[in-house]
Amino acid sequence: MSDVELVLRSTRVITPEGMRAASVAVAAGKITAVLGYSSAVPSGARLEDVGDDVLLPGLVDTHVHVNDPGRTEWEGFWTATRAAAAGGITTLVDMPLNSLPPTTTVDHLRVKQKTAADKAHVDVGFWGGALPGNTGDLRPLHEAGVFGFKAFLSPSGVDEFPHLGQDELARTMAEIASFDGLLIVHAEDPHHLAAAPQHGGPRYADFLASRPRDAEDTAIAQLIAQAKRLHARVHVLHLSSADALPLIAEARREGVRITVETCPHYLTLTAEEVPDGASEFKCCPPIRESANQDLLWQALADGTIDCVVTDHSPSTADLKTDDFATAWGGISGLQLSLAAVWTEARRRGHGLEDVVRWMSARTAGLAGLGHKGAIEAGRDADFAVLAPDAAFTVDPAALQHRNRVTAYAGRTLHGVVRATWLRGERVFDDGEFTEPKGRLLTRTP
Ligand SMILES: [Zn+2]
């Protein structure tokens, strides 16, 4: 074991066993030990005492659309990873679509990795994409280190990333199951969407009616049926419809290998409060009613929903028009996700330990990142230093995102990220960033 170089000390360290006063020893970018609060600092080591601020494991956000290269005017690796660092996120996994090219072949993955390499302020990994017709690319992508494969069951919003029909889903899932890979799915059924009233225009109620819960519920039921038949590992992306929760819980009881995520916007914003024309609140599936939101929180508490990820999916402001039918569908929230979720979690009686479980431990587990997601010996020394009771009002101009359109503008949130550490180095400190120190991550077999 190398000599301890750094000790981080706090009266509140979130470890897998809970919150306690502790000193965390770091050497060569790794946590070597979690010691008693008053342990002697080894000679030659530097002490960083953060007082009563909470030391938590850096968050792992497995659902981010960076859009670089190709739609870099929407977001890019430089801006996205700075926003992540400012928000206490030390690892993000990039979605395969909205960049050009999409991450659907090994050559495309190499383009994305090359683009990200010198811009990453936090660690970055990649999901692959499953399209009709690229089944032969999936195993090579898996071997090249993507964390799994994203597929859509309804139109994705961009022409270069078509969705899978049910037969294609079965073929894709069988191929991925052949190497025990992970299939992550945007689950809305295209037939239910087509049958729903499509009025367009600025009324949020019309938009909500155009993306009904049963579109999600049906697609999830189909996904479960296929996963059960093929004994495949599947993950439901951005669950919004609480009506699907009993199906998921039942599938789990039957041994189906299914996990589920939801997003800060479903947990903190409600349909009732979306102003007409305010398409910064548009995403698919949509933000639903407050009664639905209560059930999502209950499912997080009882474990039916595993984790919380941002689904940060921005665009330029001109695509966020006041017509919900044609405006870009995606919510920008990377930098604010921890504060947004924590603000609502504390109001509902949850602790920061719960937030860490949902946004760091479980997401690291989803991607198989065994060296991330916890403050314990052997893990990467990735931390966020959080002042949990400090409040701030969201000023879009203060965000690091390339485009500052956000559904959270003007909200008062609790939880200020004072500093972020990546592998034992402070990469964000009170509004200041170092040069990029992030690494490109690949799936570890
Ligand atoms: Zn997404």
Tab-separated table of C-alpha atoms and ligand atoms in Angstrom:
chain	number	residue	atom	x	y	z
A	1	MET	CA	0.000	0.000	0.000
A	2	SER	CA	1.360	3.406	-0.923
A	3	ASP	CA	1.899	6.059	1.730
A	4	VAL	CA	-1.089	8.160	2.685
A	5	GLU	CA	-0.900	11.539	0.936
A	6	LEU	CA	-4.141	13.122	2.001
A	7	VAL	CA	-6.687	12.887	4.799
A	8	LEU	CA	-10.176	14.356	4.419
A	9	ARG	CA	-11.908	14.925	7.725
A	10	SER	CA	-15.539	15.762	8.429
A	11	THR	CA	-17.980	15.455	11.292
A	12	ARG	CA	-20.346	13.941	8.724
A	13	VAL	CA	-18.942	11.354	6.297
A	14	ILE	CA	-21.426	9.183	4.421
A	15	THR	CA	-20.139	5.616	4.407
A	16	PRO	CA	-22.012	2.445	3.374
A	17	GLU	CA	-22.763	1.909	7.092
A	18	GLY	CA	-24.237	5.387	7.528
A	19	MET	CA	-23.170	8.901	8.435
A	20	ARG	CA	-20.429	9.395	11.021
A	21	ALA	CA	-17.505	11.607	11.963
A	22	ALA	CA	-14.437	10.199	10.226
A	23	SER	CA	-11.101	10.810	8.569
A	24	VAL	CA	-10.661	9.361	5.093
A	25	ALA	CA	-7.128	8.407	4.078
A	26	VAL	CA	-6.167	8.703	0.412
A	27	ALA	CA	-3.131	7.487	-1.520
A	28	ALA	CA	-2.551	7.402	-5.275
A	29	GLY	CA	-6.112	8.472	-5.986
A	30	LYS	CA	-7.699	5.706	-3.913
A	31	ILE	CA	-9.285	5.567	-0.492
A	32	THR	CA	-6.996	3.455	1.662
A	33	ALA	CA	-8.931	3.569	4.933
A	34	VAL	CA	-11.848	5.210	6.728
A	35	LEU	CA	-10.427	6.062	10.143
A	36	GLY	CA	-11.725	7.505	13.380
A	37	TYR	CA	-12.393	11.233	13.369
A	38	SER	CA	-9.442	12.073	15.609
A	39	SER	CA	-6.945	9.615	14.127
A	40	ALA	CA	-3.437	10.994	13.839
A	41	VAL	CA	-2.604	12.299	10.380
A	42	PRO	CA	0.281	10.189	9.005
A	43	SER	CA	3.512	12.109	8.615
A	44	GLY	CA	3.837	13.559	5.142
A	45	ALA	CA	0.072	13.579	4.576
A	46	ARG	CA	-1.962	16.753	4.102
A	47	LEU	CA	-5.111	17.271	6.179
A	48	GLU	CA	-8.242	18.771	4.612
A	49	ASP	CA	-10.771	19.370	7.347
A	50	VAL	CA	-14.172	20.300	5.925
A	51	GLY	CA	-15.693	20.856	9.353
A	52	ASP	CA	-19.415	20.131	9.484
A	53	ASP	CA	-19.879	20.049	5.715
A	54	VAL	CA	-20.877	16.566	4.579
A	55	LEU	CA	-18.346	14.408	2.756
A	56	LEU	CA	-20.180	12.131	0.378
A	57	PRO	CA	-19.033	9.857	-2.438
A	58	GLY	CA	-18.973	11.663	-5.785
A	59	LEU	CA	-22.241	11.066	-7.605
A	60	VAL	CA	-22.386	8.723	-10.600
A	61	ASP	CA	-24.847	9.931	-13.237
A	62	THR	CA	-25.476	7.168	-15.739
A	63	HIS	CA	-27.878	9.124	-17.951
A	64	VAL	CA	-26.401	12.205	-19.623
A	65	HIS	CA	-26.747	13.387	-23.232
A	66	VAL	CA	-23.510	15.228	-23.975
A	67	ASN	CA	-24.234	15.591	-27.744
A	68	ASP	CA	-20.549	15.945	-28.655
A	69	PRO	CA	-19.474	15.825	-31.454
A	70	GLY	CA	-22.182	16.838	-33.902
A	71	ARG	CA	-24.623	18.800	-31.756
A	72	THR	CA	-22.030	20.514	-29.620
A	73	GLU	CA	-24.085	23.719	-29.698
A	74	TRP	CA	-26.581	21.820	-27.478
A	75	GLU	CA	-23.966	20.586	-24.988
A	76	GLY	CA	-20.373	19.400	-25.069
A	77	PHE	CA	-17.877	17.477	-22.963
A	78	TRP	CA	-16.172	20.645	-21.703
A	79	THR	CA	-19.372	22.275	-20.445
A	80	ALA	CA	-21.188	19.106	-19.341
A	81	THR	CA	-18.308	17.843	-17.245
A	82	ARG	CA	-17.774	21.260	-15.623
A	83	ALA	CA	-21.485	21.343	-14.771
A	84	ALA	CA	-21.146	17.828	-13.361
A	85	ALA	CA	-18.159	18.780	-11.203
A	86	ALA	CA	-20.005	21.869	-9.945
A	87	GLY	CA	-22.930	19.624	-9.028
A	88	GLY	CA	-20.926	17.027	-7.076
A	89	ILE	CA	-20.971	14.447	-9.899
A	90	THR	CA	-17.610	12.764	-10.478
A	91	THR	CA	-18.626	10.186	-13.086
A	92	LEU	CA	-21.044	10.470	-15.966
A	93	VAL	CA	-22.029	7.920	-18.573
A	94	ASP	CA	-22.906	9.442	-21.928
A	95	MET	CA	-25.963	8.351	-23.893
A	96	PRO	CA	-25.370	7.071	-27.432
A	97	LEU	CA	-27.685	9.507	-29.175
A	98	ASN	CA	-27.957	13.161	-30.084
A	99	SER	CA	-24.254	13.244	-30.896
A	100	LEU	CA	-23.232	12.745	-34.521
A	101	PRO	CA	-22.235	10.025	-34.967
A	102	PRO	CA	-24.351	8.107	-32.468
A	103	THR	CA	-22.408	5.474	-30.479
A	104	THR	CA	-23.583	2.534	-32.546
A	105	THR	CA	-20.308	1.081	-33.879
A	106	VAL	CA	-16.801	0.717	-32.450
A	107	ASP	CA	-15.545	3.348	-34.926
A	108	HIS	CA	-18.169	5.773	-33.629
A	109	LEU	CA	-17.182	4.993	-30.040
A	110	ARG	CA	-13.587	5.868	-30.911
A	111	VAL	CA	-14.739	9.222	-32.332
A	112	LYS	CA	-16.623	9.969	-29.104
A	113	GLN	CA	-13.697	8.938	-26.891
A	114	LYS	CA	-11.298	11.090	-28.917
A	115	THR	CA	-13.663	14.042	-28.615
A	116	ALA	CA	-14.037	13.675	-24.854
A	117	ALA	CA	-10.417	12.852	-24.028
A	118	ASP	CA	-8.976	16.289	-23.325
A	119	LYS	CA	-12.224	17.964	-22.201
A	120	ALA	CA	-13.347	15.759	-19.311
A	121	HIS	CA	-13.401	17.469	-15.905
A	122	VAL	CA	-14.910	14.298	-14.417
A	123	ASP	CA	-14.669	10.636	-15.431
A	124	VAL	CA	-16.683	9.724	-18.514
A	125	GLY	CA	-17.973	6.410	-19.811
A	126	PHE	CA	-20.225	5.514	-22.730
A	127	TRP	CA	-23.365	3.552	-23.426
A	128	GLY	CA	-23.693	1.946	-26.855
A	129	GLY	CA	-26.800	2.175	-29.003
A	130	ALA	CA	-28.963	-0.665	-30.367
A	131	LEU	CA	-30.675	0.154	-33.661
A	132	PRO	CA	-32.568	-1.962	-36.170
A	133	GLY	CA	-29.741	-3.485	-38.201
A	134	ASN	CA	-26.685	-3.037	-35.938
A	135	THR	CA	-26.999	-6.328	-34.029
A	136	GLY	CA	-23.591	-7.353	-35.388
A	137	ASP	CA	-21.987	-4.285	-33.817
A	138	LEU	CA	-23.170	-5.018	-30.288
A	139	ARG	CA	-20.648	-7.628	-29.209
A	140	PRO	CA	-17.673	-5.621	-30.590
A	141	LEU	CA	-18.959	-2.550	-28.727
A	142	HIS	CA	-19.327	-4.612	-25.553
A	143	GLU	CA	-15.735	-5.811	-25.930
A	144	ALA	CA	-14.598	-2.236	-26.586
A	145	GLY	CA	-15.943	-1.264	-23.174
A	146	VAL	CA	-19.406	0.306	-23.436
A	147	PHE	CA	-21.450	-0.236	-20.282
A	148	GLY	CA	-24.532	-1.562	-22.062
A	149	PHE	CA	-26.910	-0.673	-24.874
A	150	LYS	CA	-29.713	1.811	-25.189
A	151	ALA	CA	-32.762	1.140	-27.328
A	152	PHE	CA	-35.993	3.026	-27.964
A	153	LEU	CA	-39.361	1.356	-28.375
A	154	SER	CA	-40.888	4.551	-29.861
A	155	PRO	CA	-39.370	7.345	-32.021
A	156	SER	CA	-36.305	8.845	-30.319
A	157	GLY	CA	-36.619	12.436	-31.520
A	158	VAL	CA	-33.632	12.220	-33.887
A	159	ASP	CA	-33.751	10.527	-37.301
A	160	GLU	CA	-30.372	8.812	-37.043
A	161	PHE	CA	-31.471	6.750	-34.019
A	162	PRO	CA	-34.566	4.754	-35.072
A	163	HIS	CA	-36.517	2.667	-32.585
A	164	LEU	CA	-36.887	-1.112	-32.386
A	165	GLY	CA	-40.070	-2.973	-33.215
A	166	GLN	CA	-41.004	-5.936	-31.014
A	167	ASP	CA	-39.249	-8.504	-33.247
A	168	GLU	CA	-36.136	-6.356	-33.403
A	169	LEU	CA	-36.261	-5.937	-29.637
A	170	ALA	CA	-36.306	-9.729	-29.243
A	171	ARG	CA	-33.339	-10.187	-31.606
A	172	THR	CA	-31.377	-7.392	-29.931
A	173	MET	CA	-32.096	-8.681	-26.442
A	174	ALA	CA	-31.095	-12.234	-27.392
A	175	GLU	CA	-27.801	-10.990	-28.802
A	176	ILE	CA	-27.028	-8.878	-25.706
A	177	ALA	CA	-28.040	-11.729	-23.400
A	178	SER	CA	-25.596	-14.013	-25.258
A	179	PHE	CA	-22.731	-12.085	-23.617
A	180	ASP	CA	-24.746	-11.189	-20.500
A	181	GLY	CA	-24.760	-7.493	-21.409
A	182	LEU	CA	-27.231	-4.894	-20.193
A	183	LEU	CA	-30.071	-3.479	-22.313
A	184	ILE	CA	-31.370	-0.074	-21.186
A	185	VAL	CA	-34.697	0.955	-22.649
A	186	HIS	CA	-36.767	4.035	-23.349
A	187	ALA	CA	-40.102	2.342	-22.750
A	188	GLU	CA	-43.077	4.029	-24.383
A	189	ASP	CA	-45.276	2.043	-26.757
A	190	PRO	CA	-45.599	3.728	-30.183
A	191	HIS	CA	-49.141	2.440	-30.785
A	192	HIS	CA	-50.457	3.954	-27.565
A	193	LEU	CA	-48.710	7.214	-28.405
A	194	ALA	CA	-50.226	7.220	-31.897
A	195	ALA	CA	-53.683	6.576	-30.470
A	196	ALA	CA	-53.446	9.408	-27.925
A	197	PRO	CA	-54.899	12.853	-28.751
A	198	GLN	CA	-52.250	15.003	-30.462
A	199	HIS	CA	-53.380	18.617	-30.237
A	200	GLY	CA	-50.039	20.422	-30.182
A	201	GLY	CA	-49.798	24.020	-29.038
A	202	PRO	CA	-48.805	25.650	-25.756
A	203	ARG	CA	-51.134	23.889	-23.256
A	204	TYR	CA	-49.250	21.521	-20.959
A	205	ALA	CA	-52.411	19.502	-20.339
A	206	ASP	CA	-52.572	18.696	-24.061
A	207	PHE	CA	-48.948	17.587	-24.096
A	208	LEU	CA	-49.483	15.398	-21.045
A	209	ALA	CA	-52.515	13.769	-22.704
A	210	SER	CA	-50.389	13.025	-25.779
A	211	ARG	CA	-47.944	10.878	-23.721
A	212	PRO	CA	-50.302	8.807	-21.540
A	213	ARG	CA	-49.219	6.529	-18.727
A	214	ASP	CA	-50.473	3.436	-20.517
A	215	ALA	CA	-47.875	3.983	-23.256
A	216	GLU	CA	-45.198	3.465	-20.607
A	217	ASP	CA	-47.039	0.689	-18.796
A	218	THR	CA	-47.580	-1.321	-21.996
A	219	ALA	CA	-44.003	-0.973	-23.184
A	220	ILE	CA	-42.690	-2.015	-19.763
A	221	ALA	CA	-44.993	-5.049	-19.711
A	222	GLN	CA	-43.658	-6.090	-23.132
A	223	LEU	CA	-40.090	-5.545	-22.003
A	224	ILE	CA	-40.638	-7.655	-18.905
A	225	ALA	CA	-42.179	-10.468	-20.963
A	226	GLN	CA	-39.173	-10.569	-23.312
A	227	ALA	CA	-36.619	-10.293	-20.482
A	228	LYS	CA	-38.303	-13.156	-18.667
A	229	ARG	CA	-38.300	-15.359	-21.755
A	230	LEU	CA	-34.622	-14.657	-22.527
A	231	HIS	CA	-33.412	-14.357	-18.910
A	232	ALA	CA	-31.888	-11.052	-20.048
A	233	ARG	CA	-30.716	-8.087	-17.929
A	234	VAL	CA	-32.832	-5.019	-18.668
A	235	HIS	CA	-33.083	-1.531	-17.206
A	236	VAL	CA	-36.026	0.854	-17.519
A	237	LEU	CA	-34.849	4.384	-18.239
A	238	HIS	CA	-36.540	7.497	-16.806
A	239	LEU	CA	-39.670	5.917	-15.332
A	240	SER	CA	-42.454	8.487	-15.044
A	241	SER	CA	-45.675	6.442	-14.810
A	242	ALA	CA	-46.248	5.163	-11.279
A	243	ASP	CA	-48.881	2.808	-12.737
A	244	ALA	CA	-46.040	0.586	-13.966
A	245	LEU	CA	-44.650	0.045	-10.457
A	246	PRO	CA	-46.773	-2.999	-9.551
A	247	LEU	CA	-45.719	-4.701	-12.818
A	248	ILE	CA	-42.076	-4.081	-12.000
A	249	ALA	CA	-42.399	-5.258	-8.399
A	250	GLU	CA	-44.161	-8.426	-9.572
A	251	ALA	CA	-41.471	-9.105	-12.206
A	252	ARG	CA	-38.789	-8.761	-9.534
A	253	ARG	CA	-40.592	-11.250	-7.313
A	254	GLU	CA	-40.597	-13.677	-10.235
A	255	GLY	CA	-36.853	-13.289	-10.673
A	256	VAL	CA	-36.817	-11.116	-13.804
A	257	ARG	CA	-33.498	-9.251	-13.961
A	258	ILE	CA	-34.895	-5.740	-14.177
A	259	THR	CA	-33.753	-2.433	-12.675
A	260	VAL	CA	-35.408	0.982	-12.846
A	261	GLU	CA	-34.375	4.614	-12.710
A	262	THR	CA	-36.302	7.846	-12.361
A	263	CYS	CA	-35.171	11.466	-12.673
A	264	PRO	CA	-35.004	14.634	-10.563
A	265	HIS	CA	-37.671	16.375	-12.660
A	266	TYR	CA	-40.246	13.622	-12.041
A	267	LEU	CA	-39.464	13.785	-8.327
A	268	THR	CA	-39.455	17.556	-7.874
A	269	LEU	CA	-41.679	19.146	-10.539
A	270	THR	CA	-45.364	18.486	-11.178
A	271	ALA	CA	-47.688	18.812	-14.156
A	272	GLU	CA	-49.962	21.087	-12.149
A	273	GLU	CA	-47.284	23.767	-11.893
A	274	VAL	CA	-45.983	23.779	-15.487
A	275	PRO	CA	-46.970	27.092	-17.100
A	276	ASP	CA	-48.495	26.848	-20.561
A	277	GLY	CA	-45.876	27.402	-23.252
A	278	ALA	CA	-43.026	26.578	-20.844
A	279	SER	CA	-41.311	23.889	-22.908
A	280	GLU	CA	-38.233	23.948	-20.691
A	281	PHE	CA	-40.416	21.452	-18.760
A	282	LYS	CA	-40.905	19.190	-21.804
A	283	CYS	CA	-39.404	15.726	-21.711
A	284	CYS	CA	-40.574	12.264	-22.759
A	285	PRO	CA	-42.112	10.578	-20.916
A	286	PRO	CA	-43.577	13.726	-19.377
A	287	ILE	CA	-43.617	15.209	-15.889
A	288	ARG	CA	-46.899	13.936	-14.409
A	289	GLU	CA	-49.301	14.904	-11.613
A	290	SER	CA	-48.307	15.338	-7.975
A	291	ALA	CA	-50.209	12.191	-6.888
A	292	ASN	CA	-48.059	10.221	-9.359
A	293	GLN	CA	-44.950	11.859	-7.916
A	294	ASP	CA	-45.850	10.705	-4.391
A	295	LEU	CA	-45.919	7.111	-5.648
A	296	LEU	CA	-42.496	7.481	-7.282
A	297	TRP	CA	-41.065	8.614	-3.931
A	298	GLN	CA	-42.723	5.678	-2.211
A	299	ALA	CA	-41.152	3.325	-4.778
A	300	LEU	CA	-37.720	4.818	-4.158
A	301	ALA	CA	-38.216	4.307	-0.443
A	302	ASP	CA	-39.291	0.667	-0.834
A	303	GLY	CA	-36.630	-0.137	-3.466
A	304	THR	CA	-38.902	-0.753	-6.461
A	305	ILE	CA	-37.063	2.142	-8.141
A	306	ASP	CA	-33.321	1.611	-7.848
A	307	CYS	CA	-31.757	4.908	-8.714
A	308	VAL	CA	-32.024	8.556	-9.763
A	309	VAL	CA	-30.202	9.953	-12.809
A	310	THR	CA	-30.534	13.296	-14.540
A	311	ASP	CA	-31.409	12.462	-18.158
A	312	HIS	CA	-29.756	15.824	-18.822
A	313	SER	CA	-30.801	16.458	-22.428
A	314	PRO	CA	-30.495	20.103	-23.397
A	315	SER	CA	-30.824	21.886	-26.714
A	316	THR	CA	-30.301	25.424	-27.898
A	317	ALA	CA	-32.906	27.913	-26.669
A	318	ASP	CA	-34.446	28.403	-30.127
A	319	LEU	CA	-35.644	24.751	-30.141
A	320	LYS	CA	-37.501	25.310	-26.866
A	321	THR	CA	-40.474	27.004	-28.522
A	322	ASP	CA	-43.867	27.460	-26.844
A	323	ASP	CA	-45.432	24.625	-28.904
A	324	PHE	CA	-45.147	21.456	-26.824
A	325	ALA	CA	-45.649	19.241	-29.880
A	326	THR	CA	-42.579	20.482	-31.763
A	327	ALA	CA	-40.301	21.897	-29.040
A	328	TRP	CA	-37.202	19.824	-28.211
A	329	GLY	CA	-38.018	17.226	-25.557
A	330	GLY	CA	-35.356	17.178	-22.877
A	331	ILE	CA	-34.703	18.784	-19.516
A	332	SER	CA	-31.436	20.364	-18.554
A	333	GLY	CA	-30.534	19.623	-14.941
A	334	LEU	CA	-27.055	18.115	-14.577
A	335	GLN	CA	-25.562	20.734	-12.253
A	336	LEU	CA	-28.724	20.989	-10.135
A	337	SER	CA	-29.634	17.332	-9.715
A	338	LEU	CA	-28.162	16.775	-6.252
A	339	ALA	CA	-29.655	19.960	-4.801
A	340	ALA	CA	-33.036	19.380	-6.458
A	341	VAL	CA	-33.368	15.794	-5.220
A	342	TRP	CA	-31.971	16.587	-1.766
A	343	THR	CA	-34.355	19.537	-1.323
A	344	GLU	CA	-37.398	17.363	-1.934
A	345	ALA	CA	-35.946	14.291	-0.174
A	346	ARG	CA	-35.375	16.191	3.090
A	347	ARG	CA	-38.883	17.648	2.887
A	348	ARG	CA	-40.205	14.100	2.685
A	349	GLY	CA	-38.101	12.897	5.613
A	350	HIS	CA	-35.295	11.115	3.758
A	351	GLY	CA	-31.646	11.448	4.719
A	352	LEU	CA	-28.620	12.261	2.616
A	353	GLU	CA	-27.652	8.589	2.964
A	354	ASP	CA	-30.735	7.769	0.874
A	355	VAL	CA	-29.816	10.314	-1.789
A	356	VAL	CA	-26.286	8.875	-1.939
A	357	ARG	CA	-27.684	5.372	-2.327
A	358	TRP	CA	-29.936	6.469	-5.225
A	359	MET	CA	-27.472	8.760	-7.010
A	360	SER	CA	-24.074	7.180	-6.352
A	361	ALA	CA	-23.999	3.626	-4.971
A	362	ARG	CA	-26.833	2.192	-7.087
A	363	THR	CA	-25.863	3.997	-10.295
A	364	ALA	CA	-22.250	2.823	-9.908
A	365	GLY	CA	-23.668	-0.674	-9.453
A	366	LEU	CA	-25.853	-0.332	-12.549
A	367	ALA	CA	-22.815	0.432	-14.705
A	368	GLY	CA	-20.632	-2.143	-12.939
A	369	LEU	CA	-18.307	0.576	-11.660
A	370	GLY	CA	-17.066	-1.314	-8.607
A	371	HIS	CA	-14.413	1.331	-7.879
A	372	LYS	CA	-16.961	4.167	-7.623
A	373	GLY	CA	-20.020	4.953	-5.523
A	374	ALA	CA	-18.897	4.598	-1.898
A	375	ILE	CA	-16.502	5.952	0.695
A	376	GLU	CA	-14.657	2.786	1.668
A	377	ALA	CA	-11.173	1.382	1.313
A	378	GLY	CA	-10.250	0.424	-2.236
A	379	ARG	CA	-12.604	2.811	-4.021
A	380	ASP	CA	-11.571	5.866	-6.018
A	381	ALA	CA	-11.141	8.971	-3.867
A	382	ASP	CA	-14.078	10.782	-5.489
A	383	PHE	CA	-15.972	13.098	-3.149
A	384	ALA	CA	-18.451	15.929	-3.012
A	385	VAL	CA	-18.304	18.342	-0.093
A	386	LEU	CA	-21.852	19.521	0.554
A	387	ALA	CA	-23.317	22.192	2.805
A	388	PRO	CA	-26.712	20.482	3.097
A	389	ASP	CA	-28.600	23.278	4.822
A	390	ALA	CA	-27.282	26.163	2.728
A	391	ALA	CA	-29.889	27.470	0.282
A	392	PHE	CA	-29.569	29.172	-3.081
A	393	THR	CA	-31.908	30.461	-5.734
A	394	VAL	CA	-31.314	29.000	-9.189
A	395	ASP	CA	-29.925	31.654	-11.495
A	396	PRO	CA	-29.612	30.205	-15.016
A	397	ALA	CA	-26.741	32.593	-15.753
A	398	ALA	CA	-24.690	30.908	-13.011
A	399	LEU	CA	-24.944	27.422	-14.576
A	400	GLN	CA	-22.065	25.774	-16.424
A	401	HIS	CA	-24.370	24.078	-18.972
A	402	ARG	CA	-23.750	25.317	-22.514
A	403	ASN	CA	-27.378	26.440	-22.754
A	404	ARG	CA	-28.923	28.019	-19.716
A	405	VAL	CA	-32.558	27.148	-20.345
A	406	THR	CA	-33.712	25.279	-17.244
A	407	ALA	CA	-36.974	24.220	-15.638
A	408	TYR	CA	-35.464	25.012	-12.222
A	409	ALA	CA	-34.961	28.764	-12.813
A	410	GLY	CA	-35.946	30.835	-9.788
A	411	ARG	CA	-36.395	27.859	-7.454
A	412	THR	CA	-34.858	27.907	-4.014
A	413	LEU	CA	-32.882	24.727	-3.426
A	414	HIS	CA	-30.966	23.391	-0.460
A	415	GLY	CA	-27.520	21.855	-0.684
A	416	VAL	CA	-24.523	23.834	-1.902
A	417	VAL	CA	-21.606	21.880	-3.357
A	418	ARG	CA	-18.501	23.525	-1.897
A	419	ALA	CA	-15.918	21.291	-3.549
A	420	THR	CA	-15.578	18.176	-5.674
A	421	TRP	CA	-12.650	15.757	-5.575
A	422	LEU	CA	-11.700	13.340	-8.318
A	423	ARG	CA	-9.223	10.562	-7.495
A	424	GLY	CA	-7.769	12.577	-4.643
A	425	GLU	CA	-7.547	15.909	-6.476
A	426	ARG	CA	-9.825	18.867	-5.897
A	427	VAL	CA	-11.243	19.576	-9.379
A	428	PHE	CA	-13.898	22.080	-8.269
A	429	ASP	CA	-13.546	24.489	-5.383
A	430	ASP	CA	-16.033	27.230	-4.582
A	431	GLY	CA	-16.780	28.116	-8.198
A	432	GLU	CA	-13.267	27.496	-9.545
A	433	PHE	CA	-12.168	24.577	-11.728
A	434	THR	CA	-8.800	22.982	-12.379
A	435	GLU	CA	-7.791	21.934	-15.870
A	436	PRO	CA	-9.542	18.707	-16.962
A	437	LYS	CA	-8.434	15.670	-14.944
A	438	GLY	CA	-11.196	13.235	-15.898
A	439	ARG	CA	-10.455	9.849	-17.396
A	440	LEU	CA	-12.330	7.822	-19.961
A	441	LEU	CA	-13.855	4.748	-18.368
A	442	THR	CA	-14.626	1.404	-19.916
A	443	ARG	CA	-16.656	-1.497	-18.600
A	444	THR	CA	-14.578	-3.718	-16.374
A	445	PRO	CA	-15.201	-7.391	-17.175
B	1	ZN	ZN	-32.261	10.332	-22.128
